[in-house]
Amino acid sequence: MNKLLITFLYTLATAICVVSNTAVATEDILTARTSSDFESTLEKSKLVLEEHNFTVAHVQRCDGGLRQMGYHTDNYKIIFFGRLEEVREVTRAHPELMPFLPLKLAVFAEKDETLLSIVNPTSILAMMPALEKELQPLFSKWEKELRQVLAEFQ
């Protein structure tokens, strides 16, 4: 199975488990749902991210790997994105954040809808309280921008 898929799924599961046991005032997973088809939603996602000055680094196909694990989905891709200098700066100073960066937007089909989902950047800090004071402004900015990105699909 693809190492990126395993890493993403492990990171997502870990984040959900840890964050769900931590008192936070934010949503841990940011999600949007649209009636648009998968391919057009995927293309629009990349464009909207770029309009918000994010760079799309990679698009990873995951539906084959998920099928092998027993999950059935028509389409499932992950968009790896961020602002190169911000990601480099953060991971250089805090390599423990490398599993979470660049940011990852999951785009997947579910029946006649397409969902977009991302771990809330501020929820990541709930797992690492020592970094909260330093990184809260940047991660809060990312959260605000990601909410704006997802709002374009609702």
XYZ file of N, CA and C in Angstrom:
462
model
N 0.848 -1.184 0.000
C 0.000 0.000 0.000
C 0.888 1.240 0.000
N 0.410 2.288 -0.587
C 1.144 3.522 -0.736
C 1.497 4.121 0.630
N 2.768 4.480 0.817
C 3.223 5.039 2.088
C 2.524 6.348 2.428
N 2.274 7.198 1.419
C 1.589 8.466 1.673
C 0.184 8.244 2.205
N -0.528 7.275 1.639
C -1.879 6.980 2.094
C -1.858 6.486 3.534
N -0.962 5.576 3.826
C -0.867 5.040 5.185
C -0.522 6.156 6.165
N 0.440 7.005 5.796
C 0.833 8.113 6.664
C -0.337 9.057 6.889
N -1.056 9.388 5.795
C -2.192 10.294 5.935
C -3.269 9.701 6.830
N -3.643 8.463 6.582
C -4.705 7.832 7.371
C -4.307 7.706 8.838
N -3.035 7.354 9.085
C -2.553 7.249 10.458
C -2.593 8.621 11.132
N -2.113 9.644 10.431
C -2.102 10.998 10.981
C -3.513 11.473 11.268
N -4.420 11.242 10.333
C -5.801 11.655 10.523
C -6.429 10.938 11.714
N -6.224 9.634 11.799
C -6.788 8.861 12.914
C -6.197 9.316 14.244
N -4.892 9.536 14.277
C -4.238 9.998 15.503
C -4.771 11.364 15.912
N -4.878 12.260 14.938
C -5.379 13.604 15.235
C -6.789 13.548 15.796
N -7.637 12.751 15.189
C -9.026 12.646 15.658
C -9.072 12.081 17.074
N -8.292 11.031 17.326
C -8.295 10.412 18.658
C -7.773 11.368 19.722
N -6.644 12.000 19.447
C -6.040 12.886 20.437
C -6.900 14.119 20.649
N -7.331 14.725 19.572
C -8.109 15.950 19.681
C -9.467 15.687 20.327
N -10.051 14.535 20.069
C -11.360 14.254 20.670
C -11.257 14.099 22.184
N -10.058 13.857 22.688
C -9.849 13.754 24.125
C -9.323 15.050 24.720
N -9.298 16.115 23.929
C -8.780 17.399 24.369
C -9.892 18.426 24.253
N -10.005 19.258 25.259
C -11.032 20.292 25.221
C -10.573 21.411 24.295
N -11.238 21.558 23.163
C -10.935 22.638 22.238
C -12.237 23.301 21.832
N -12.131 24.562 21.456
C -13.321 25.321 21.116
C -13.561 25.360 19.615
N -12.827 24.572 18.866
C -12.964 24.598 17.418
C -13.461 23.257 16.920
N -13.850 23.234 15.664
C -14.168 21.971 15.017
C -12.845 21.317 14.652
N -12.730 20.039 14.919
C -11.479 19.339 14.645
C -11.306 19.025 13.167
N -12.404 18.747 12.500
C -12.379 18.452 11.078
C -13.278 19.468 10.383
N -12.727 20.182 9.409
C -13.503 21.145 8.641
C -14.006 20.434 7.388
N -15.296 20.554 7.107
C -15.887 19.801 6.006
C -16.866 20.665 5.219
N -16.907 20.415 3.924
C -17.925 21.009 3.051
C -18.499 19.888 2.202
N -19.737 20.047 1.823
C -20.444 19.050 1.022
C -21.064 19.778 -0.173
N -20.915 19.195 -1.355
C -21.455 19.819 -2.555
C -22.142 18.773 -3.431
N -23.097 19.238 -4.199
C -23.768 18.324 -5.120
C -23.023 18.235 -6.454
N -21.951 18.984 -6.610
C -21.141 18.922 -7.838
C -20.443 17.577 -7.929
N -20.147 17.170 -9.163
C -19.483 15.878 -9.342
C -18.044 15.933 -8.836
N -17.468 14.765 -8.639
C -16.137 14.633 -8.059
C -15.075 15.383 -8.851
N -14.986 15.135 -10.149
C -13.905 15.720 -10.959
C -13.962 17.244 -10.973
N -15.146 17.813 -11.138
C -15.227 19.278 -11.157
C -14.926 19.863 -9.772
N -15.323 19.160 -8.721
C -15.013 19.622 -7.360
C -13.508 19.568 -7.108
N -12.876 18.510 -7.566
C -11.426 18.384 -7.413
C -10.711 19.523 -8.137
N -11.092 19.788 -9.363
C -10.459 20.864 -10.135
C -10.726 22.223 -9.495
N -11.964 22.445 -9.068
C -12.296 23.715 -8.416
C -11.512 23.870 -7.113
N -11.318 22.766 -6.386
C -10.555 22.815 -5.128
C -9.154 23.350 -5.364
N -8.500 22.827 -6.387
C -7.139 23.276 -6.688
C -7.118 24.757 -7.048
N -8.081 25.188 -7.843
C -8.148 26.597 -8.236
C -8.421 27.508 -7.044
N -9.368 27.104 -6.195
C -9.720 27.926 -5.036
C -8.537 28.012 -4.067
N -7.833 26.906 -3.856
C -6.646 26.949 -2.996
C -5.620 27.937 -3.557
N -5.397 27.893 -4.860
C -4.439 28.808 -5.481
C -4.914 30.262 -5.386
N -6.219 30.480 -5.497
C -6.762 31.838 -5.336
C -6.502 32.382 -3.938
N -6.367 31.479 -2.965
C -6.066 31.873 -1.584
C -4.571 31.804 -1.294
N -3.786 31.828 -2.364
C -2.321 31.868 -2.292
C -1.682 30.628 -1.695
N -2.369 29.490 -1.765
C -1.762 28.217 -1.411
C -1.206 27.598 -2.686
N -0.161 26.809 -2.557
C 0.402 26.074 -3.684
C 0.014 24.614 -3.547
N -0.531 24.059 -4.608
C -0.848 22.634 -4.622
C 0.440 21.903 -4.955
N 0.882 21.052 -4.023
C 2.140 20.331 -4.204
C 1.938 18.995 -4.905
N 0.814 18.342 -4.608
C 0.616 16.987 -5.121
C -0.849 16.595 -4.949
N -1.344 15.776 -5.853
C -2.674 15.185 -5.709
C -2.481 13.677 -5.689
N -2.891 13.058 -4.605
C -2.689 11.627 -4.399
C -3.997 10.867 -4.560
N -4.012 9.901 -5.453
C -5.183 9.036 -5.623
C -5.169 7.990 -4.508
N -6.300 7.809 -3.847
C -6.354 6.905 -2.699
C -7.441 5.850 -2.793
N -8.346 5.954 -3.740
C -9.495 5.054 -3.756
C -9.081 3.595 -3.924
N -8.045 3.315 -4.702
C -7.587 1.927 -4.868
C -7.101 1.336 -3.561
N -6.284 2.079 -2.846
C -5.784 1.614 -1.549
C -6.895 1.426 -0.537
N -7.861 2.331 -0.557
C -8.987 2.204 0.367
C -9.828 0.976 0.051
N -10.008 0.686 -1.245
C -10.760 -0.517 -1.630
C -10.068 -1.764 -1.101
N -8.748 -1.783 -1.168
C -7.999 -2.933 -0.658
C -8.184 -3.102 0.844
N -8.488 -2.006 1.538
C -8.716 -2.057 2.983
C -10.178 -2.332 3.318
N -11.026 -2.487 2.289
C -12.428 -2.807 2.537
C -13.377 -1.631 2.467
N -12.863 -0.428 2.186
C -13.720 0.740 2.048
C -14.090 0.888 0.587
N -15.347 1.197 0.335
C -15.800 1.334 -1.040
C -16.170 2.784 -1.312
N -15.476 3.362 -2.238
C -15.738 4.732 -2.644
C -15.469 4.850 -4.128
N -16.234 5.691 -4.776
C -16.034 5.891 -6.205
C -14.738 6.648 -6.474
N -14.530 7.686 -5.740
C -13.362 8.541 -5.941
C -12.903 9.089 -4.605
N -11.580 9.135 -4.433
C -11.009 9.667 -3.203
C -9.605 10.134 -3.526
N -9.370 11.431 -3.410
C -8.039 11.981 -3.646
C -7.695 12.949 -2.533
N -6.408 13.074 -2.307
C -5.913 14.001 -1.297
C -5.055 15.040 -1.990
N -5.349 16.292 -1.719
C -4.566 17.404 -2.251
C -3.607 17.854 -1.149
N -2.319 17.758 -1.417
C -1.295 18.241 -0.502
C -1.000 19.686 -0.904
N -1.083 20.614 0.038
C -0.924 22.022 -0.310
C -0.392 22.824 0.868
N 0.029 24.024 0.587
C 0.489 24.940 1.616
C 1.199 26.106 0.965
N 1.793 26.906 1.799
C 2.665 27.979 1.317
C 4.081 27.520 1.649
N 4.862 27.291 0.620
C 6.163 26.649 0.752
C 7.010 27.254 1.870
N 7.142 28.549 1.890
C 8.003 29.175 2.900
C 7.448 29.003 4.315
N 6.132 29.110 4.457
C 5.532 28.917 5.784
C 5.745 27.483 6.261
N 5.503 26.523 5.375
C 5.662 25.111 5.743
C 7.114 24.813 6.076
N 8.035 25.293 5.260
C 9.465 25.071 5.528
C 9.877 25.668 6.864
N 9.438 26.888 7.121
C 9.795 27.562 8.366
C 9.282 26.796 9.585
N 8.021 26.384 9.522
C 7.416 25.676 10.655
C 8.083 24.311 10.861
N 8.269 23.556 9.799
C 8.846 22.208 9.960
C 10.339 22.258 10.285
N 11.020 23.297 9.864
C 12.431 23.455 10.231
C 12.539 23.688 11.744
N 11.679 24.533 12.267
C 11.699 24.845 13.698
C 11.078 23.737 14.540
N 10.122 23.010 13.946
C 9.375 21.987 14.695
C 9.187 20.745 13.829
N 10.216 19.915 13.688
C 10.102 18.735 12.828
C 8.997 17.766 13.257
N 8.552 17.848 14.483
C 7.474 16.980 14.951
C 6.153 17.278 14.238
N 6.079 18.399 13.541
C 4.868 18.748 12.797
C 4.888 18.233 11.359
N 5.961 17.576 10.959
C 6.073 17.097 9.579
C 4.948 16.147 9.158
N 4.407 15.312 10.038
C 3.291 14.464 9.589
C 2.041 15.265 9.206
N 1.947 16.495 9.675
C 0.757 17.312 9.445
C 0.925 18.323 8.310
N 2.163 18.518 7.872
C 2.433 19.525 6.856
C 3.169 18.917 5.685
N 2.867 19.282 4.459
C 1.894 20.307 4.117
C 0.483 19.871 4.512
N -0.422 20.816 4.458
C -1.818 20.527 4.774
C -2.385 19.578 3.728
N -3.420 18.851 4.106
C -4.008 17.839 3.217
C -5.526 18.002 3.173
N -6.038 18.174 1.977
C -7.476 18.285 1.767
C -7.962 17.011 1.099
N -8.834 16.280 1.762
C -9.423 15.069 1.184
C -10.659 15.471 0.387
N -10.730 14.977 -0.836
C -11.891 15.212 -1.700
C -12.402 13.829 -2.073
N -13.659 13.541 -1.726
C -14.164 12.203 -1.999
C -15.647 12.212 -2.327
N -16.011 11.253 -3.171
C -17.398 11.100 -3.595
C -18.128 10.226 -2.586
N -19.369 10.607 -2.314
C -20.225 9.821 -1.437
C -21.635 9.898 -2.006
N -22.047 8.805 -2.621
C -23.333 8.738 -3.325
C -23.361 9.821 -4.392
N -24.314 10.751 -4.331
C -24.403 11.779 -5.366
C -23.852 13.129 -4.896
N -22.979 13.105 -3.897
C -22.354 14.318 -3.387
C -20.839 14.151 -3.371
N -20.161 15.269 -3.268
C -18.713 15.265 -3.097
C -18.415 16.016 -1.808
N -17.550 15.425 -0.990
C -17.177 16.034 0.278
C -15.735 16.491 0.231
N -15.456 17.574 0.942
C -14.112 18.084 1.114
C -13.866 18.129 2.615
N -12.726 17.632 3.045
C -12.485 17.528 4.471
C -11.007 17.745 4.778
N -10.739 18.463 5.867
C -9.369 18.745 6.275
C -9.303 18.817 7.799
N -8.193 18.372 8.359
C -7.980 18.530 9.794
C -7.775 20.020 10.053
N -8.513 20.546 11.005
C -8.390 21.948 11.373
C -6.975 22.203 11.897
N -6.229 23.130 11.296
C -4.855 23.372 11.750
C -4.759 23.715 13.239
N -5.733 24.441 13.776
C -5.652 24.791 15.194
C -5.849 23.568 16.092
N -6.510 22.541 15.579
C -6.673 21.313 16.361
C -5.356 20.563 16.514
N -4.476 20.727 15.556
C -3.157 20.095 15.646
C -2.421 20.610 16.869
N -2.568 21.894 17.146
C -1.879 22.488 18.294
C -2.397 21.944 19.619
N -3.623 21.455 19.649
C -4.163 20.881 20.885
C -3.364 19.660 21.312
N -2.714 19.011 20.343
C -1.886 17.843 20.652
C -0.499 18.246 21.137
N -0.134 19.506 20.893
C 1.205 19.980 21.222
C 1.102 21.340 21.908
N 0.608 21.348 23.145
C 0.344 22.627 23.823
C 1.576 23.523 23.961
N 2.776 22.948 23.982
C 3.984 23.762 24.104
C 4.199 24.661 22.896
N 3.605 24.305 21.767
C 3.774 25.088 20.540
C 2.654 26.102 20.329
N 1.625 26.007 21.146
C 0.426 26.800 20.915
C 0.695 28.304 20.890
N 1.421 28.803 21.863
C 1.660 30.253 21.940
C 2.386 30.750 20.688
N 3.376 30.014 20.251
C 4.176 30.427 19.099
C 3.417 30.308 17.777
N 2.678 29.222 17.600
C 2.093 28.920 16.294
C 0.613 29.260 16.161
N -0.048 29.616 17.250
C -1.480 29.909 17.197
C -1.829 30.979 16.158
N -1.075 32.087 16.071
C -1.447 33.096 15.061
C -1.434 32.541 13.627
N -0.401 31.803 13.259
C -0.302 31.245 11.913
C -1.373 30.190 11.675
N -1.549 29.273 12.619
C -2.519 28.198 12.439
C -3.953 28.735 12.441
N -4.203 29.788 13.220
C -5.529 30.424 13.212
C -5.780 31.113 11.868
N -4.741 31.716 11.319
C -4.857 32.336 9.989
C -5.195 31.264 8.958
N -4.485 30.144 9.024
C -4.770 29.042 8.098
C -6.208 28.559 8.259
N -6.657 28.412 9.512
C -8.032 27.954 9.734
C -9.028 28.907 9.090
N -8.846 30.193 9.295
C -9.751 31.187 8.721
C -9.767 31.079 7.195
N -8.592 30.955 6.597
C -8.497 30.852 5.139
C -9.130 29.556 4.629
N -8.939 28.466 5.350
C -9.520 27.187 4.934
C -11.040 27.203 5.047
N -11.548 27.876 6.051
C -13.005 28.038 6.159
C -13.537 28.827 4.957
N -12.777 29.823 4.509
C -13.176 30.592 3.327
C -13.141 29.712 2.074
N -12.110 28.881 1.967
C -12.004 27.955 0.826
C -13.212 27.029 0.805
N -13.514 26.407 1.938
C -14.635 25.458 2.002
C -15.984 26.140 1.793
N -16.096 27.397 2.207
C -17.353 28.125 2.040
C -17.717 28.293 0.569
N -16.740 28.233 -0.298
C -17.012 28.379 -1.737
C -17.697 27.129 -2.305
N -17.828 26.079 -1.508
C -18.454 24.845 -1.969
C -19.834 24.621 -1.356
N -20.251 25.489 -0.479
C -21.537 25.286 0.205
C -22.630 26.113 -0.394
